[in-house]
Phi, psi and omega in degrees: 000139177290157179296119184292342181267352183303313179300320180294315178297318179298319179298314180294321178299329182270009177088013182277169177202186179206161174229144181239116175223238173286340179233158166270112183259109179266061182051052176122329177267118184261124178243117181293143176280125182224187178273173185300317183298314181289326176294323180292335181272355180282142177294123182283153172266102193265349185271139169237012180299121183304320181296321179291315179297320176301318182292332180273341179292145176184150178288143177083193180262138183241143169240136183251148180224139175261131176276117186240155174192185178304127180084355179229078181286175182308318183281351178214066188285167175296327181181177176231151175229160176222153174243118177254136174243118183223122181051047178064014174251139180256133178235119175260129185221148175245141175277120190251174176295348175280005178060040176206164176277129179233149182304144177219152175258005187307308184294322178293316179295323178300315179297335179273001176105000176273076189241048176294328178246125182271171177212159175227149177286138180233168179274168176298326178295318178294323177297318178297323179297329176281316187290316188301308180294326178295317179297316179296317182292309184285327177292328179288338181264356182282000000 
């Protein structure tokens, strides 16, 4: 069995914290308090890979999007982008082969009608599912 405290220790090592009210607030990620059965049916966030966690960290609140098209469904997208809102400023970024988030105009251009490639909003867990194998593959070839 994995160490049950490892996720908590990793969160604290990375400067995280939490607040407990009606939700468990992990400094921006809100998890509703529920009963054991509903918590057991929730998709777990299984990665503790530092490179993946680094890629998901960002100031402000983030929404993630999968770029989809023929042959690139939601579970295996062409790429992912995120929109971060921090101090009333919006930052659109794409996760690139450089294994980091870089500025992109994709979401703004899409809103202007340049929508050859579609997208759907995804969860942070789905974003991690895309980032982790890419990080492992490209980091291994560097």
